[in-house]
mmCIF file of C-alpha atoms and ligand atoms in Angstrom:
data_model
loop_
_atom_site.group_PDB
_atom_site.id
_atom_site.type_symbol
_atom_site.label_atom_id
_atom_site.label_comp_id
_atom_site.label_asym_id
_atom_site.label_seq_id
_atom_site.Cartn_x
_atom_site.Cartn_y
_atom_site.Cartn_z
ATOM 1 C CA MET M 1 9.614 7.747 -8.996
ATOM 2 C CA ASN M 2 8.864 11.305 -10.113
ATOM 3 C CA ASP M 3 9.421 10.401 -13.729
ATOM 4 C CA TYR M 4 7.387 7.229 -13.645
ATOM 5 C CA LEU M 5 4.223 8.244 -11.773
ATOM 6 C CA GLU M 6 2.360 11.511 -11.302
ATOM 7 C CA THR M 7 2.799 13.083 -7.881
ATOM 8 C CA GLU M 8 -0.936 13.612 -7.381
ATOM 9 C CA CYS M 9 -1.691 9.899 -7.869
ATOM 10 C CA VAL M 10 1.271 8.883 -5.721
ATOM 11 C CA GLU M 11 -0.066 11.016 -2.867
ATOM 12 C CA LYS M 12 -3.499 9.368 -3.150
ATOM 13 C CA ILE M 13 -2.015 5.856 -3.311
ATOM 14 C CA LYS M 14 0.097 6.547 -0.238
ATOM 15 C CA LYS M 15 -3.036 7.209 1.785
ATOM 16 C CA GLU M 16 -3.986 3.537 1.371
ATOM 17 C CA CYS M 17 -0.718 1.677 0.834
ATOM 18 C CA LEU M 18 2.952 1.560 1.450
ATOM 19 C CA LEU M 19 4.230 2.270 -2.081
ATOM 20 C CA GLN M 20 7.533 1.041 -3.484
ATOM 21 C CA VAL M 21 8.556 1.882 -7.043
ATOM 22 C CA PHE M 22 11.453 0.109 -8.752
ATOM 23 C CA ASP M 23 13.221 0.960 -12.003
ATOM 24 C CA GLU M 24 13.884 -2.742 -12.478
ATOM 25 C CA ILE M 25 12.987 -5.892 -10.586
ATOM 26 C CA ASP M 26 12.869 -9.617 -11.359
ATOM 27 C CA SER M 27 9.198 -10.031 -10.432
ATOM 28 C CA THR M 28 6.970 -7.834 -8.281
ATOM 29 C CA ASN M 29 5.249 -10.972 -6.896
ATOM 30 C CA GLU M 30 8.572 -12.609 -6.029
ATOM 31 C CA TYR M 31 9.713 -9.442 -4.285
ATOM 32 C CA LEU M 32 6.623 -9.454 -2.072
ATOM 33 C CA LYS M 33 6.926 -13.169 -1.370
ATOM 34 C CA LYS M 34 10.413 -12.592 -0.004
ATOM 35 C CA LEU M 35 9.147 -9.611 1.971
ATOM 36 C CA VAL M 36 6.440 -11.710 3.637
ATOM 37 C CA LYS M 37 8.936 -14.409 4.527
ATOM 38 C CA ARG M 38 11.219 -11.782 6.051
ATOM 39 C CA GLU M 39 8.944 -9.347 7.793
ATOM 40 C CA ALA M 40 5.286 -9.011 6.775
ATOM 41 C CA ILE M 41 3.958 -8.938 10.321
ATOM 42 C CA SER M 42 5.684 -5.678 11.195
ATOM 43 C CA LEU M 43 4.724 -4.013 7.896
ATOM 44 C CA PRO M 44 1.903 -1.549 7.544
ATOM 45 C CA LEU M 45 -0.255 -3.235 4.887
ATOM 46 C CA PRO M 46 -1.198 -3.191 2.055
ATOM 47 C CA VAL M 47 2.130 -2.873 0.248
ATOM 48 C CA LEU M 48 2.058 -1.856 -3.416
ATOM 49 C CA VAL M 49 5.112 -2.613 -5.533
ATOM 50 C CA VAL M 50 5.402 -1.138 -9.018
ATOM 51 C CA ALA M 51 8.208 -1.802 -11.488
ATOM 52 C CA GLU M 52 9.137 0.066 -14.625
ATOM 53 C CA ARG M 53 10.866 -3.057 -15.956
ATOM 54 C CA GLN M 54 10.361 -6.679 -14.957
ATOM 55 C CA THR M 55 13.115 -9.074 -15.969
ATOM 56 C CA ALA M 56 11.362 -12.289 -14.893
ATOM 57 C CA GLY M 57 7.635 -11.487 -14.821
ATOM 58 C CA LYS M 58 5.541 -14.503 -13.843
ATOM 59 C CA GLY M 59 2.315 -15.909 -15.241
ATOM 60 C CA THR M 60 0.384 -18.841 -13.802
ATOM 61 C CA LYS M 61 1.569 -22.471 -13.995
ATOM 62 C CA GLY M 62 5.211 -21.448 -14.374
ATOM 63 C CA ARG M 63 4.514 -19.323 -17.457
ATOM 64 C CA LYS M 64 6.079 -15.959 -18.144
ATOM 65 C CA TRP M 65 4.686 -12.450 -18.372
ATOM 66 C CA VAL M 66 6.573 -10.646 -21.156
ATOM 67 C CA ASP M 67 7.629 -7.115 -20.337
ATOM 68 C CA SER M 68 7.120 -3.969 -22.393
ATOM 69 C CA PRO M 69 7.924 -0.277 -21.819
ATOM 70 C CA THR M 70 4.234 0.434 -22.408
ATOM 71 C CA SER M 71 2.872 -1.994 -19.824
ATOM 72 C CA LEU M 72 2.059 -1.456 -16.166
ATOM 73 C CA LYS M 73 3.280 -4.069 -13.710
ATOM 74 C CA PHE M 74 2.418 -4.065 -10.028
ATOM 75 C CA SER M 75 1.707 -6.365 -7.103
ATOM 76 C CA LEU M 76 -0.214 -5.804 -3.913
ATOM 77 C CA LEU M 77 0.413 -7.497 -0.595
ATOM 78 C CA ILE M 78 -2.719 -7.573 1.535
ATOM 79 C CA SER M 79 -3.419 -9.486 4.724
ATOM 80 C CA PHE M 80 -6.678 -11.410 4.594
ATOM 81 C CA ALA M 81 -8.937 -11.550 7.622
ATOM 82 C CA GLY M 82 -11.912 -13.345 5.987
ATOM 83 C CA GLU M 83 -12.687 -17.064 5.938
ATOM 84 C CA SER M 84 -10.215 -18.949 3.752
ATOM 85 C CA LYS M 85 -13.024 -20.718 1.823
ATOM 86 C CA ARG M 86 -13.774 -17.335 0.198
ATOM 87 C CA LEU M 87 -10.373 -17.387 -1.492
ATOM 88 C CA ALA M 88 -11.637 -19.789 -4.171
ATOM 89 C CA LEU M 89 -13.292 -16.760 -5.752
ATOM 90 C CA LEU M 90 -10.297 -14.448 -5.396
ATOM 91 C CA SER M 91 -8.842 -14.536 -8.926
ATOM 92 C CA PRO M 92 -12.086 -14.433 -10.944
ATOM 93 C CA TYR M 93 -13.594 -11.833 -8.635
ATOM 94 C CA ILE M 94 -10.602 -9.537 -9.050
ATOM 95 C CA ALA M 95 -10.786 -10.055 -12.827
ATOM 96 C CA LEU M 96 -14.474 -9.128 -12.789
ATOM 97 C CA LYS M 97 -13.832 -5.899 -10.868
ATOM 98 C CA LEU M 98 -10.655 -4.977 -12.741
ATOM 99 C CA ARG M 99 -12.498 -5.396 -16.024
ATOM 100 C CA LYS M 100 -14.733 -2.470 -15.115
ATOM 101 C CA VAL M 101 -11.827 -0.256 -14.102
ATOM 102 C CA LEU M 102 -9.978 -0.970 -17.344
ATOM 103 C CA SER M 103 -13.077 -0.598 -19.543
ATOM 104 C CA ALA M 104 -13.694 2.820 -18.000
ATOM 105 C CA ALA M 105 -10.063 3.851 -18.461
ATOM 106 C CA ALA M 106 -9.862 2.670 -22.081
ATOM 107 C CA LYS M 107 -13.410 3.807 -22.936
ATOM 108 C CA LYS M 108 -13.973 0.490 -24.697
ATOM 109 C CA GLU M 109 -15.222 -2.899 -23.659
ATOM 110 C CA VAL M 110 -12.660 -5.084 -21.976
ATOM 111 C CA LYS M 111 -13.635 -8.758 -22.076
ATOM 112 C CA ILE M 112 -12.894 -11.531 -19.644
ATOM 113 C CA LYS M 113 -11.526 -15.028 -20.106
ATOM 114 C CA TRP M 114 -12.028 -17.580 -17.381
ATOM 115 C CA PRO M 115 -10.596 -17.669 -14.869
ATOM 116 C CA ASN M 116 -8.740 -14.370 -14.718
ATOM 117 C CA ASP M 117 -7.498 -12.890 -17.986
ATOM 118 C CA LEU M 118 -8.679 -9.666 -19.554
ATOM 119 C CA TYR M 119 -8.930 -9.103 -23.299
ATOM 120 C CA CYS M 120 -9.114 -5.911 -25.325
ATOM 121 C CA LEU M 121 -8.344 -5.047 -28.959
ATOM 122 C CA GLU M 122 -8.413 -8.725 -29.956
ATOM 123 C CA GLY M 123 -5.930 -10.147 -27.502
ATOM 124 C CA LYS M 124 -4.877 -10.767 -23.938
ATOM 125 C CA THR M 125 -4.365 -7.388 -22.365
ATOM 126 C CA ALA M 126 -4.033 -8.094 -18.671
ATOM 127 C CA GLY M 127 -3.066 -11.065 -16.567
ATOM 128 C CA ILE M 128 -3.528 -11.593 -12.846
ATOM 129 C CA LEU M 129 -1.398 -13.834 -10.666
ATOM 130 C CA THR M 130 -2.639 -14.426 -7.134
ATOM 131 C CA GLU M 131 -0.508 -16.183 -4.557
ATOM 132 C CA ILE M 132 -1.432 -17.009 -0.975
ATOM 133 C CA ILE M 133 1.039 -17.324 1.875
ATOM 134 C CA GLN M 134 0.281 -18.369 5.420
ATOM 135 C CA LYS M 135 2.575 -17.117 8.136
ATOM 136 C CA ALA M 136 2.084 -17.164 11.900
ATOM 137 C CA GLY M 137 -1.651 -17.729 11.579
ATOM 138 C CA THR M 138 -2.159 -14.872 9.095
ATOM 139 C CA LEU M 139 -3.052 -15.258 5.432
ATOM 140 C CA TYR M 140 -1.201 -12.922 3.094
ATOM 141 C CA LEU M 141 -2.426 -12.393 -0.446
ATOM 142 C CA ILE M 142 -0.070 -11.338 -3.199
ATOM 143 C CA ILE M 143 -1.964 -10.079 -6.204
ATOM 144 C CA GLY M 144 0.179 -9.383 -9.252
ATOM 145 C CA VAL M 145 -1.188 -7.594 -12.292
ATOM 146 C CA GLY M 146 0.335 -6.916 -15.708
ATOM 147 C CA ILE M 147 -1.543 -4.626 -18.080
ATOM 148 C CA ASN M 148 -0.560 -3.774 -21.655
ATOM 149 C CA LEU M 149 -1.456 -0.103 -21.921
ATOM 150 C CA ALA M 150 -0.394 0.322 -25.561
ATOM 151 C CA SER M 151 0.355 -2.312 -28.170
ATOM 152 C CA ASP M 152 3.956 -3.435 -28.547
ATOM 153 C CA PRO M 153 4.959 -5.707 -31.467
ATOM 154 C CA GLU M 154 7.902 -6.932 -29.407
ATOM 155 C CA VAL M 155 5.465 -8.603 -26.957
ATOM 156 C CA ASN M 156 3.759 -10.473 -29.788
ATOM 157 C CA ARG M 157 7.114 -11.696 -31.040
ATOM 158 C CA ASN M 158 7.752 -13.253 -27.640
ATOM 159 C CA ILE M 159 4.495 -15.073 -26.938
ATOM 160 C CA ASN M 160 2.655 -17.834 -28.740
ATOM 161 C CA SER M 161 -0.735 -16.115 -28.569
ATOM 162 C CA LEU M 162 -1.996 -12.680 -29.521
ATOM 163 C CA ALA M 163 -1.427 -9.794 -27.128
ATOM 164 C CA GLY M 164 -3.988 -7.033 -26.820
ATOM 165 C CA SER M 165 -3.777 -3.638 -25.145
ATOM 166 C CA LEU M 166 -6.061 -0.974 -23.733
ATOM 167 C CA PHE M 167 -5.010 1.523 -26.405
ATOM 168 C CA LYS M 168 -3.506 1.013 -29.871
ATOM 169 C CA ARG M 169 -0.935 3.658 -29.146
ATOM 170 C CA ILE M 170 -0.352 6.239 -26.460
ATOM 171 C CA ASP M 171 1.348 9.545 -27.030
ATOM 172 C CA PRO M 172 4.636 9.372 -25.032
ATOM 173 C CA GLY M 173 3.606 12.537 -23.189
ATOM 174 C CA GLU M 174 0.384 10.860 -22.051
ATOM 175 C CA LEU M 175 1.801 7.547 -20.867
ATOM 176 C CA LYS M 176 2.719 8.702 -17.358
ATOM 177 C CA ARG M 177 -0.737 10.174 -16.714
ATOM 178 C CA ILE M 178 -2.588 7.080 -17.996
ATOM 179 C CA ARG M 179 -0.311 4.677 -16.132
ATOM 180 C CA SER M 180 -0.668 6.641 -12.881
ATOM 181 C CA LEU M 181 -4.452 6.868 -13.076
ATOM 182 C CA ILE M 182 -4.860 3.183 -13.892
ATOM 183 C CA LEU M 183 -2.515 2.218 -11.073
ATOM 184 C CA LEU M 184 -4.484 4.344 -8.616
ATOM 185 C CA CYS M 185 -7.920 3.071 -9.677
ATOM 186 C CA ALA M 186 -6.861 -0.573 -10.053
ATOM 187 C CA SER M 187 -5.069 -0.749 -6.702
ATOM 188 C CA GLU M 188 -7.987 0.918 -4.888
ATOM 189 C CA GLU M 189 -10.404 -1.508 -6.530
ATOM 190 C CA ILE M 190 -8.339 -4.580 -5.661
ATOM 191 C CA ILE M 191 -8.029 -3.541 -2.012
ATOM 192 C CA ARG M 192 -11.791 -2.960 -1.857
ATOM 193 C CA THR M 193 -12.458 -6.292 -3.591
ATOM 194 C CA VAL M 194 -10.336 -8.249 -1.133
ATOM 195 C CA LYS M 195 -12.048 -6.566 1.838
ATOM 196 C CA ASN M 196 -15.475 -7.457 0.452
ATOM 197 C CA LEU M 197 -14.705 -10.851 -1.046
ATOM 198 C CA PRO M 198 -17.968 -12.819 -1.123
ATOM 199 C CA GLU M 199 -18.385 -16.548 -0.694
ATOM 200 C CA GLU M 200 -20.429 -16.783 -3.878
ATOM 201 C CA LEU M 201 -21.096 -14.663 -6.941
ATOM 202 C CA SER M 202 -24.478 -12.939 -7.029
ATOM 203 C CA ALA M 203 -26.887 -13.505 -9.943
ATOM 204 C CA GLU M 204 -26.014 -9.982 -11.139
ATOM 205 C CA GLU M 205 -22.270 -10.730 -11.067
ATOM 206 C CA ILE M 206 -22.760 -14.020 -12.941
ATOM 207 C CA LYS M 207 -24.746 -12.167 -15.604
ATOM 208 C CA ASP M 208 -22.074 -9.491 -15.786
ATOM 209 C CA TRP M 209 -19.372 -12.142 -16.208
ATOM 210 C CA ASN M 210 -21.229 -14.106 -18.868
ATOM 211 C CA GLN M 211 -22.007 -10.994 -20.901
ATOM 212 C CA SER M 212 -18.336 -9.996 -20.816
ATOM 213 C CA ASP M 213 -16.943 -13.468 -21.515
ATOM 214 C CA VAL M 214 -14.733 -13.353 -24.599
ATOM 215 C CA TYR M 215 -15.710 -16.958 -25.437
ATOM 216 C CA ASN M 216 -19.361 -16.729 -24.441
ATOM 217 C CA GLY M 217 -21.343 -19.617 -25.997
ATOM 218 C CA GLN M 218 -18.352 -20.993 -27.913
ATOM 219 C CA ARG M 219 -17.245 -24.603 -28.001
ATOM 220 C CA LEU M 220 -14.085 -24.839 -25.906
ATOM 221 C CA ARG M 221 -11.498 -27.314 -24.752
ATOM 222 C CA LEU M 222 -10.067 -27.554 -21.275
ATOM 223 C CA ILE M 223 -6.459 -28.634 -21.663
ATOM 224 C CA GLU M 224 -3.677 -29.646 -19.337
ATOM 225 C CA GLY M 225 -0.411 -29.630 -21.257
ATOM 226 C CA GLU M 226 -1.201 -31.616 -24.407
ATOM 227 C CA ARG M 227 -4.074 -33.512 -22.776
ATOM 228 C CA ILE M 228 -7.695 -32.534 -23.392
ATOM 229 C CA VAL M 229 -9.424 -32.743 -20.008
ATOM 230 C CA SER M 230 -12.868 -31.879 -21.339
ATOM 231 C CA GLU M 231 -14.713 -30.255 -24.218
ATOM 232 C CA GLY M 232 -18.035 -28.520 -24.501
ATOM 233 C CA GLN M 233 -19.967 -25.348 -25.099
ATOM 234 C CA ASN M 234 -19.164 -22.539 -22.681
ATOM 235 C CA VAL M 235 -22.461 -21.855 -20.932
ATOM 236 C CA GLY M 236 -21.017 -19.462 -18.367
ATOM 237 C CA ILE M 237 -19.785 -19.627 -14.788
ATOM 238 C CA ASP M 238 -21.609 -20.671 -11.643
ATOM 239 C CA LYS M 239 -21.802 -18.930 -8.267
ATOM 240 C CA LYS M 240 -18.594 -20.623 -7.133
ATOM 241 C CA GLY M 241 -16.706 -19.194 -10.111
ATOM 242 C CA ARG M 242 -16.485 -22.567 -11.884
ATOM 243 C CA ILE M 243 -16.687 -22.711 -15.681
ATOM 244 C CA LEU M 244 -19.617 -24.700 -17.063
ATOM 245 C CA LEU M 245 -19.050 -26.731 -20.211
ATOM 246 C CA GLN M 246 -22.027 -28.387 -21.836
ATOM 247 C CA ASP M 247 -21.543 -31.474 -23.967
ATOM 248 C CA GLY M 248 -24.773 -32.953 -25.314
ATOM 249 C CA ASN M 249 -27.183 -32.901 -22.405
ATOM 250 C CA GLN M 250 -24.451 -33.052 -19.802
ATOM 251 C CA THR M 251 -23.062 -29.926 -18.112
ATOM 252 C CA LYS M 252 -19.842 -30.184 -16.132
ATOM 253 C CA ALA M 253 -18.391 -27.570 -13.764
ATOM 254 C CA PHE M 254 -14.623 -27.064 -13.578
ATOM 255 C CA CYS M 255 -12.716 -25.363 -10.764
ATOM 256 C CA ILE M 256 -9.655 -23.217 -11.270
ATOM 257 C CA GLY M 257 -6.654 -25.489 -11.360
ATOM 258 C CA GLU M 258 -3.974 -26.701 -13.667
ATOM 259 C CA ALA M 259 -6.161 -26.806 -16.791
ATOM 260 C CA SER M 260 -6.478 -23.950 -19.313
ATOM 261 C CA LEU M 261 -9.469 -23.000 -21.442
ATOM 262 C CA ARG M 262 -8.849 -22.842 -25.177
ATOM 263 C CA PRO M 263 -11.103 -22.238 -28.234
HETATM 264 P P1 ATP N 301 -4.804 -19.831 -18.754
HETATM 265 O O1 ATP N 301 -4.035 -21.064 -18.353
HETATM 266 O O2 ATP N 301 -5.675 -19.354 -17.670
HETATM 267 O O3 ATP N 301 -5.508 -19.974 -20.071
HETATM 268 P P2 ATP N 301 -2.689 -18.182 -19.995
HETATM 269 O O4 ATP N 301 -2.311 -19.236 -20.977
HETATM 270 O O5 ATP N 301 -3.130 -16.881 -20.531
HETATM 271 O O6 ATP N 301 -3.760 -18.629 -18.904
HETATM 272 P P3 ATP N 301 -1.170 -17.016 -17.856
HETATM 273 O O7 ATP N 301 -0.360 -17.730 -16.873
HETATM 274 O O8 ATP N 301 -2.409 -16.338 -17.395
HETATM 275 O O9 ATP N 301 -1.440 -18.009 -19.051
HETATM 276 O O10 ATP N 301 -0.264 -15.899 -18.538
HETATM 277 C C1 ATP N 301 0.967 -16.247 -19.168
HETATM 278 C C2 ATP N 301 0.756 -16.272 -20.675
HETATM 279 O O11 ATP N 301 0.303 -15.006 -21.118
HETATM 280 C C3 ATP N 301 2.027 -16.543 -21.453
HETATM 281 O O12 ATP N 301 2.246 -17.920 -21.603
HETATM 282 C C4 ATP N 301 1.768 -15.826 -22.771
HETATM 283 O O13 ATP N 301 1.048 -16.655 -23.651
HETATM 284 C C5 ATP N 301 0.863 -14.698 -22.378
HETATM 285 N N1 ATP N 301 1.607 -13.418 -22.185
HETATM 286 C C6 ATP N 301 2.806 -13.225 -21.613
HETATM 287 N N2 ATP N 301 3.125 -11.930 -21.586
HETATM 288 C C7 ATP N 301 2.114 -11.275 -22.167
HETATM 289 C C8 ATP N 301 1.842 -9.912 -22.429
HETATM 290 N N3 ATP N 301 2.674 -8.948 -22.083
HETATM 291 N N4 ATP N 301 0.670 -9.626 -23.051
HETATM 292 C C9 ATP N 301 -0.218 -10.576 -23.396
HETATM 293 N N5 ATP N 301 -0.018 -11.878 -23.174
HETATM 294 C C10 ATP N 301 1.133 -12.226 -22.560
#
């Protein structure tokens, strides 16, 4: 752990979470899922799992998150005491808050793509995978995050879209400091976000989202596999976190589900 994260950040993280750092793991989300099934109730929560290498990183809808030595991968396990109807906003709300943390860290604007991807330097830079488990009357949230800190051509060779990163390159001597700081700020922000998860987005948050939307105002398709579910101009999100696509004089709202938004 000493080589991977700075001691000062580790000490701060440990004040809020039970921290586990792995050299290698299949998937930080999968690890936590197994942990919940085995023993979550007796665990002091939240649990933060960080992995230097992920051999089977997960995206949404059965997709993969491709690993890189210059990316940060972690998952948080948090018990949720709020009303379950608030969870509809979980993924986009975390994306909205994480965007600010990453923009501040990179000192450049990180954009957002509905429902929960973050873009920087022309490509997808961070992905969020939220999973919800109910056990013995308690809701457990597993929030997995992968962030490309520096660009890695190997990632682009392994995906069919363009990867972005917070920085073009990071001096090897700086990587540990940047990774540690981002882990500390991002995990604190996610824990705070879950505690204060609203039922609806405020007008300010909707404005913030729309201004940061990577495809703001563009004509988009909503696709499910090869099938086009809908098409229209992206006119923003609504207070429930649904994407609004306008076609002619008709505006339709779409919930987070199996469909993906594409230009
Ligand atoms: P959506 O369905 O919301 O449009 P998506 O297509 O981006 O999302 P996700 O499940 O969010 O899919 O993330 C997995 C996808 O992200 C992969 O299919 C791949 O295209 C891309 N990807 C995988 N690893 C990386 C990475 N390290 N950096 C950038 N993009 C990646």
